[in-house]
Coordinates of C-alpha atoms and ligand atoms in Angstrom, one line a residue:
M17 CA 0.0 0.0 -0.2
P18 CA 1.6 3.4 -0.9
Q19 CA 2.0 5.7 1.9
Q20 CA 0.1 9.1 1.7
K21 CA 3.0 11.5 2.5
T22 CA 6.1 12.0 -0.2
I23 CA 9.0 11.4 2.3
L24 CA 7.3 8.4 3.6
R25 CA 6.7 6.9 0.1
A26 CA 10.4 7.8 -0.9
L27 CA 11.8 6.0 2.7
A28 CA 9.5 3.1 1.5
G29 CA 11.7 2.7 -1.6
E30 CA 9.1 4.5 -4.0
T31 CA 10.6 6.4 -6.8
L32 CA 8.3 9.5 -7.2
P33 CA 8.3 12.0 -10.3
T34 CA 9.4 14.9 -8.3
P35 CA 11.5 14.0 -5.3
P36 CA 10.2 15.5 -2.2
I37 CA 12.3 18.2 -0.3
W38 CA 13.5 19.3 3.1
M39 CA 17.0 21.2 4.4
M40 CA 19.4 20.1 6.9
R41 CA 19.3 23.4 9.5
Q42 CA 16.3 24.7 7.8
A43 CA 15.3 26.5 10.8
G44 CA 18.3 28.6 11.4
R45 CA 20.1 32.0 11.3
Y46 CA 19.6 32.7 7.8
L47 CA 16.0 33.0 8.3
P48 CA 14.9 36.6 9.9
E49 CA 12.0 35.3 11.6
Y50 CA 14.3 32.5 13.4
K51 CA 16.6 35.3 14.8
A52 CA 13.4 37.0 16.0
T53 CA 12.2 34.0 18.2
R54 CA 15.7 33.5 18.9
A55 CA 16.0 37.2 20.6
Q56 CA 12.5 36.5 22.5
A57 CA 14.1 32.7 23.7
G58 CA 17.1 34.6 24.7
D59 CA 19.7 31.9 24.1
F60 CA 20.0 29.1 22.0
L61 CA 19.7 26.5 24.9
S62 CA 16.6 28.2 26.4
L63 CA 15.1 28.2 22.6
C64 CA 15.5 24.1 22.8
Y65 CA 14.0 23.5 25.9
N66 CA 10.9 25.9 25.1
P67 CA 8.4 23.8 23.5
E68 CA 6.1 26.3 22.1
L69 CA 9.2 28.5 20.6
A70 CA 10.9 25.4 19.5
A71 CA 8.0 24.2 17.7
E72 CA 7.4 28.1 16.4
V73 CA 10.4 27.8 14.8
T74 CA 10.4 24.4 13.4
L75 CA 7.3 25.3 11.7
Q76 CA 9.1 28.3 10.3
P77 CA 10.4 27.3 7.2
I78 CA 7.3 25.0 6.4
R79 CA 5.1 28.2 6.4
R80 CA 7.6 29.9 4.4
Y81 CA 8.5 27.2 1.6
G82 CA 6.3 24.3 2.2
F83 CA 8.9 21.6 2.6
D84 CA 8.0 18.3 2.8
A85 CA 9.5 17.5 6.1
A86 CA 10.0 19.5 9.3
I87 CA 13.0 18.6 11.4
L88 CA 12.3 18.7 15.4
F89 CA 14.2 21.7 16.6
A90 CA 16.6 20.7 19.2
D91 CA 20.6 19.6 19.1
I92 CA 22.5 16.8 19.2
L93 CA 24.4 18.1 22.3
L94 CA 21.2 18.0 24.8
L95 CA 21.8 14.3 25.1
P96 CA 25.1 14.5 26.7
Q97 CA 23.6 17.4 28.9
A98 CA 20.8 15.1 30.0
L99 CA 23.4 12.3 30.7
G100 CA 25.1 14.9 33.1
A101 CA 27.7 17.0 31.0
D102 CA 27.7 20.6 31.4
L103 CA 27.0 22.1 28.3
W104 CA 26.9 25.8 27.2
F105 CA 27.3 28.1 24.2
V106 CA 29.3 31.0 23.2
T107 CA 28.2 33.3 20.8
G108 CA 30.1 33.3 17.6
E109 CA 32.4 30.4 18.5
G110 CA 29.8 27.0 19.1
P111 CA 29.5 24.6 21.9
R112 CA 31.5 23.8 25.1
L113 CA 30.9 21.1 27.1
S114 CA 32.5 19.5 30.6
T115 CA 35.1 17.1 29.2
I116 CA 35.8 13.4 29.7
T117 CA 38.8 12.0 29.3
D118 CA 39.2 9.2 32.1
Q119 CA 37.0 6.5 34.0
A120 CA 36.6 9.5 36.9
G121 CA 34.5 11.5 34.2
L122 CA 32.8 8.7 32.6
D123 CA 31.6 8.0 36.3
K124 CA 30.1 11.3 36.8
L125 CA 27.4 10.7 34.0
G126 CA 24.2 9.7 35.4
P127 CA 21.9 6.9 34.4
V128 CA 20.3 6.5 30.8
D129 CA 16.8 6.1 32.4
E130 CA 17.2 9.4 34.3
I131 CA 17.3 11.6 30.9
D132 CA 14.0 12.4 30.6
A133 CA 14.4 14.8 33.6
V134 CA 15.9 17.0 31.3
L135 CA 14.8 16.1 27.6
S136 CA 10.9 16.1 28.4
P137 CA 10.4 19.7 26.9
V138 CA 12.0 18.1 23.7
Y139 CA 9.0 15.2 23.4
E140 CA 6.3 18.4 24.5
T141 CA 7.9 19.8 21.0
V142 CA 7.4 17.2 19.2
K143 CA 3.9 16.6 20.5
I144 CA 3.3 20.1 19.6
L145 CA 4.4 19.7 16.1
S146 CA 2.4 16.7 15.5
R147 CA -0.8 18.4 16.2
E148 CA 0.1 21.4 14.3
L149 CA 2.1 20.3 11.4
P150 CA 0.3 20.4 7.8
A151 CA -1.1 17.0 7.1
D152 CA 1.3 16.0 4.3
T153 CA 4.1 17.4 6.2
T154 CA 6.5 14.6 7.5
L155 CA 7.8 15.0 11.1
I156 CA 11.3 14.0 11.4
G157 CA 13.1 13.7 14.8
F158 CA 16.9 13.0 15.6
A159 CA 19.8 12.5 17.6
G160 CA 23.8 12.7 17.0
A161 CA 25.6 9.5 16.2
P162 CA 27.7 8.2 19.4
W163 CA 31.2 9.0 17.5
T164 CA 30.1 12.5 16.8
V165 CA 28.1 13.0 20.3
A166 CA 31.9 11.5 21.9
T167 CA 33.9 13.9 19.8
Y168 CA 32.3 16.7 21.7
M169 CA 32.0 15.1 25.1
I170 CA 35.6 14.3 25.1
A171 CA 37.2 17.5 23.7
G172 CA 34.6 19.8 25.3
Q173 CA 34.1 21.5 21.9
G174 CA 34.2 21.3 18.5
T175 CA 37.5 20.4 16.9
P176 CA 38.7 20.5 13.4
D177 CA 40.2 16.8 13.4
Q178 CA 38.5 15.4 16.5
G179 CA 42.0 14.8 17.6
P180 CA 41.2 14.3 21.4
A181 CA 38.6 11.8 20.8
H182 CA 41.3 9.9 18.8
A183 CA 43.6 10.1 21.4
L184 CA 41.2 8.6 23.9
K185 CA 40.1 6.0 21.5
N186 CA 43.9 5.1 21.1
E187 CA 45.3 5.5 24.6
N188 CA 42.4 4.2 27.0
R189 CA 40.2 2.1 24.6
P190 CA 37.9 0.8 27.8
V191 CA 36.7 4.1 28.4
F192 CA 36.3 5.5 24.9
E193 CA 34.0 2.2 24.3
A194 CA 32.0 2.6 27.4
L195 CA 31.4 6.2 26.5
L196 CA 30.3 5.0 23.2
A197 CA 28.2 2.3 24.4
K198 CA 26.1 4.9 26.9
I199 CA 25.7 7.2 24.3
T200 CA 24.1 4.2 22.2
A201 CA 21.9 3.1 25.3
G202 CA 20.8 7.1 25.7
T203 CA 20.2 7.5 22.0
I204 CA 17.8 4.4 21.9
H205 CA 16.1 5.7 24.9
Y206 CA 15.9 9.4 23.3
L207 CA 14.8 8.4 19.9
S208 CA 12.3 6.0 21.3
R209 CA 10.9 8.9 23.4
Q210 CA 10.5 11.0 20.3
I211 CA 8.7 8.3 18.5
D212 CA 6.4 7.7 21.3
A213 CA 5.6 11.3 21.1
G214 CA 4.9 11.9 17.3
A215 CA 8.1 11.6 15.4
E216 CA 7.6 9.5 12.3
V217 CA 11.3 9.4 10.9
V218 CA 14.3 9.4 12.7
K219 CA 17.9 10.8 11.5
L220 CA 20.9 9.8 12.9
F221 CA 23.8 12.7 12.4
D222 CA 27.4 11.4 12.4
S223 CA 29.0 14.7 11.4
W224 CA 32.4 13.3 12.0
A225 CA 32.2 9.9 10.9
G226 CA 34.7 10.7 8.0
S227 CA 37.7 10.8 10.3
L228 CA 37.4 7.2 11.5
Q229 CA 40.2 5.5 9.3
G230 CA 40.3 1.7 8.7
E231 CA 38.8 -0.8 11.0
D232 CA 37.5 2.1 13.1
F233 CA 35.0 3.3 10.6
A234 CA 33.2 0.0 10.8
K235 CA 33.6 -0.4 14.7
Y236 CA 32.9 3.2 15.7
A237 CA 30.5 4.8 12.9
V238 CA 28.5 1.4 11.1
E239 CA 28.2 -0.7 14.5
P240 CA 26.5 2.0 16.7
A241 CA 24.2 3.1 14.0
R242 CA 23.4 -0.5 13.5
E243 CA 22.5 -1.4 17.0
I244 CA 20.5 2.0 17.2
T245 CA 18.4 1.0 14.4
A246 CA 18.0 -2.8 15.1
A247 CA 16.7 -1.7 18.6
L248 CA 14.4 1.0 17.1
K249 CA 13.5 -1.4 14.5
A250 CA 12.3 -3.8 17.0
K251 CA 10.0 -1.8 19.0
Y252 CA 8.9 0.3 16.1
P253 CA 9.3 -1.6 12.6
H254 CA 7.3 1.1 10.8
I255 CA 9.6 4.0 11.7
P256 CA 12.1 4.8 8.7
V257 CA 15.9 5.4 9.8
I258 CA 18.0 8.0 8.1
A259 CA 21.6 7.6 8.8
F260 CA 24.2 10.4 7.8
P261 CA 27.8 9.1 8.3
R262 CA 29.4 12.4 6.7
G263 CA 32.2 12.4 5.0
A264 CA 32.2 8.6 4.2
G265 CA 33.4 8.9 0.6
H266 CA 33.5 5.3 -1.3
R267 CA 32.6 4.0 2.1
Y268 CA 28.7 5.1 1.7
E269 CA 28.7 2.0 -0.7
G270 CA 26.9 -0.7 1.3
L271 CA 25.5 1.0 4.1
H272 CA 21.9 0.6 3.9
A273 CA 22.7 -3.3 4.6
A274 CA 25.3 -2.6 7.1
I275 CA 23.2 -0.6 9.4
G276 CA 19.9 -1.7 8.4
A277 CA 18.7 1.9 7.8
D278 CA 16.2 3.0 5.2
C279 CA 18.0 5.7 3.6
I280 CA 21.5 6.8 3.6
A281 CA 22.3 10.7 3.6
L282 CA 25.1 12.0 1.5
D283 CA 27.4 15.0 1.7
D284 CA 28.4 16.8 -1.3
G285 CA 32.1 14.9 -1.0
V286 CA 30.5 12.2 -3.5
T287 CA 28.9 13.0 -7.1
P288 CA 25.4 12.2 -7.8
N289 CA 26.1 9.7 -10.3
W290 CA 28.5 8.0 -8.5
A291 CA 25.9 7.9 -5.3
A292 CA 23.0 6.4 -7.8
G293 CA 25.3 3.9 -9.3
H294 CA 27.1 2.7 -5.6
V295 CA 24.6 3.5 -2.8
Q296 CA 21.1 4.5 -4.5
I297 CA 20.9 0.9 -6.0
D298 CA 20.6 -0.2 -2.2
G299 CA 17.5 2.0 -1.6
C300 CA 16.5 5.6 -0.7
V301 CA 19.4 8.4 -0.7
Q302 CA 19.0 11.7 0.5
G303 CA 21.1 14.7 -0.4
N304 CA 23.6 16.3 -2.1
L305 CA 23.5 19.6 -2.9
A306 CA 26.6 21.5 -1.6
S307 CA 25.2 24.2 0.9
R308 CA 27.3 27.2 -0.5
H309 CA 24.9 27.2 -3.5
M310 CA 22.3 28.6 -0.8
V311 CA 24.9 31.7 -0.5
T312 CA 25.8 32.0 -4.1
G313 CA 22.5 31.0 -6.0
G314 CA 22.3 32.0 -9.8
K315 CA 22.8 29.8 -12.5
D316 CA 25.4 27.8 -10.9
L317 CA 22.6 26.6 -8.2
I318 CA 20.1 25.5 -11.0
R319 CA 22.5 23.7 -12.8
E320 CA 23.9 22.1 -10.2
T321 CA 20.3 21.4 -8.3
R322 CA 19.2 20.1 -11.4
K323 CA 22.2 17.5 -11.9
V324 CA 21.3 16.1 -8.5
V325 CA 17.7 15.7 -9.4
Q326 CA 18.6 14.3 -12.7
A327 CA 21.1 11.6 -11.6
F328 CA 18.8 10.2 -8.4
S329 CA 15.7 10.2 -10.9
N330 CA 15.6 6.4 -11.2
G331 CA 15.4 5.8 -7.8
P332 CA 14.0 6.8 -4.3
H333 CA 15.4 10.2 -3.3
I334 CA 14.9 12.8 -0.8
F335 CA 16.2 16.3 -2.3
N336 CA 18.3 18.0 0.6
L337 CA 21.4 19.8 1.0
G338 CA 25.0 17.9 1.7
H339 CA 25.2 19.6 5.1
G340 CA 23.4 22.4 6.8
I341 CA 22.5 25.9 5.2
T342 CA 24.6 28.3 6.4
P343 CA 23.6 31.8 8.2
D344 CA 24.7 33.7 5.5
A345 CA 22.5 32.2 2.6
D346 CA 20.0 34.1 1.2
P347 CA 16.5 33.1 1.8
A348 CA 15.6 33.7 -2.0
N349 CA 18.1 31.3 -3.0
V350 CA 16.6 28.3 -0.8
Q351 CA 13.2 29.3 -2.8
L352 CA 14.9 29.0 -6.2
M353 CA 16.3 25.7 -5.4
I354 CA 12.9 24.2 -4.6
D355 CA 11.4 25.6 -7.4
T356 CA 14.1 24.3 -9.8
V357 CA 13.5 21.1 -8.1
R358 CA 9.7 21.0 -8.3
G359 CA 10.4 22.2 -11.8
I360 CA 8.2 25.6 -11.4
Ligands
CP3_533 O1 18.3 20.8 10.9 C1 17.8 21.6 11.7 O2 17.1 22.6 11.6 C2 17.4 21.1 13.2 C3 18.2 21.4 14.6 C4 19.4 20.9 14.8 C5 20.2 22.0 15.1 N1 21.5 21.1 15.2 C6 20.0 23.2 15.3 C7 21.0 24.4 15.9 C8 20.4 20.1 14.1 C9 19.9 18.4 13.5 C10 21.4 20.0 14.9 C11 22.4 19.0 14.7 C12 23.7 19.1 15.1 N2 24.3 20.0 16.2 C13 24.9 18.7 14.5 C14 25.1 17.5 13.4 C15 24.5 18.2 12.1 C16 25.8 19.0 11.7 O3 25.7 20.3 11.5 O4 27.1 18.4 11.6 C17 25.8 19.0 15.4 C18 27.5 18.8 14.9 C19 25.5 20.0 16.5 C20 26.1 20.6 17.5 C21 26.1 21.9 17.2 N3 25.0 22.7 17.4 C22 27.3 23.1 16.8 C23 28.6 22.6 16.5 C24 26.5 24.5 16.6 C25 27.5 25.7 16.8 C26 27.3 25.8 15.2 C27 26.3 26.7 14.8 O5 26.2 26.4 13.5 O6 26.1 27.9 15.2 C28 25.3 24.4 17.3 C29 24.4 25.1 17.0 C30 23.0 25.1 16.5 N4 22.2 23.9 16.7 C31 21.9 26.2 16.0 C32 21.4 25.6 15.6 C33 20.0 26.8 14.8 C34 22.8 27.2 16.2 C35 22.6 28.4 17.1 C36 22.0 29.4 17.0 O7 20.7 30.0 17.1 O8 22.9 30.5 17.4

């Protein structure tokens, strides 16, 4: 039985005449209405934990552009905070967390079954959204993948090469693996509650998967994603899972089966033609227009958008960027991309 919502149809493996479309970071600082609501909330974390305002910013890009999916407004670093890490955001710089570098740091984290005390406002946001979204818009919940979340928990901030996380992995593998296991268990719990609250699809963001080399990629990017997907599928067989191991390059091949995911999200490091032949042959793909076109626009945007649509036109495809839209993007370029995809 074909499903009604286009995103769910693509995730079920259907090839659609026009790919459904949404955009990573679609609620964000390139939108004046986001900046206004964020100013009202105060800081970024207050916005994440305010269900009415978080639902409002989630809905803003749906109202403006009519995207086929809405992604819950939250952050991958709320889970570490719920596990007991200190978290704050430095304006213009990004996240800061208390660091975990040894067993003592790991021991300070709280039990997984207590994370809802912090995260319940997020579930409330999901509930509001499932009431208020248009009937044809799919609600996507999400979490960070364990490796990416661990890179922030170990370093206490974003790092260009994930050096501190690689160092802990190489110098104290038991603590590193115990941290990953804890995040994995927390993620299963967190995503389960999002689904209970009304998320119709979940996505795992592994932004730093590409820095895992050799066997580490299978052990610390693929395996935790497989474990989370399997646990969710056991409880919620009808909920599609999108995995986004960013920077995987040629290792994107075979990931539908290795992870058990319904969809593999592609960054812009692979060409759409390569990905159609090597990844989309196994199932739905999402992506992969370079985000910079949302800044630069014009003929390049139209040409590259058409290239992505064309390359993936013979299989299930959800149109998206290869990474999040940046604050310097022009909202008019987003409309141009959507019109180009929809052939208007
Ligand atoms: O996509 C969406 O619209 C949903 C909401 C969402 C946010 N972050 C909101 C956000 C999602 C899915 C994320 C995921 C996320 N968060 C990732 C994985 C995806 C990726 O971008 O690689 C990561 C690594 C984070 C951690 C994080 N959050 C960083 C490093 C930063 C600072 C960098 C930046 O862009 O400012 C954030 C802040 C953040 N998360 C913002 C938003 C809208 C900007 C905050 C602001 O309003 O100032």
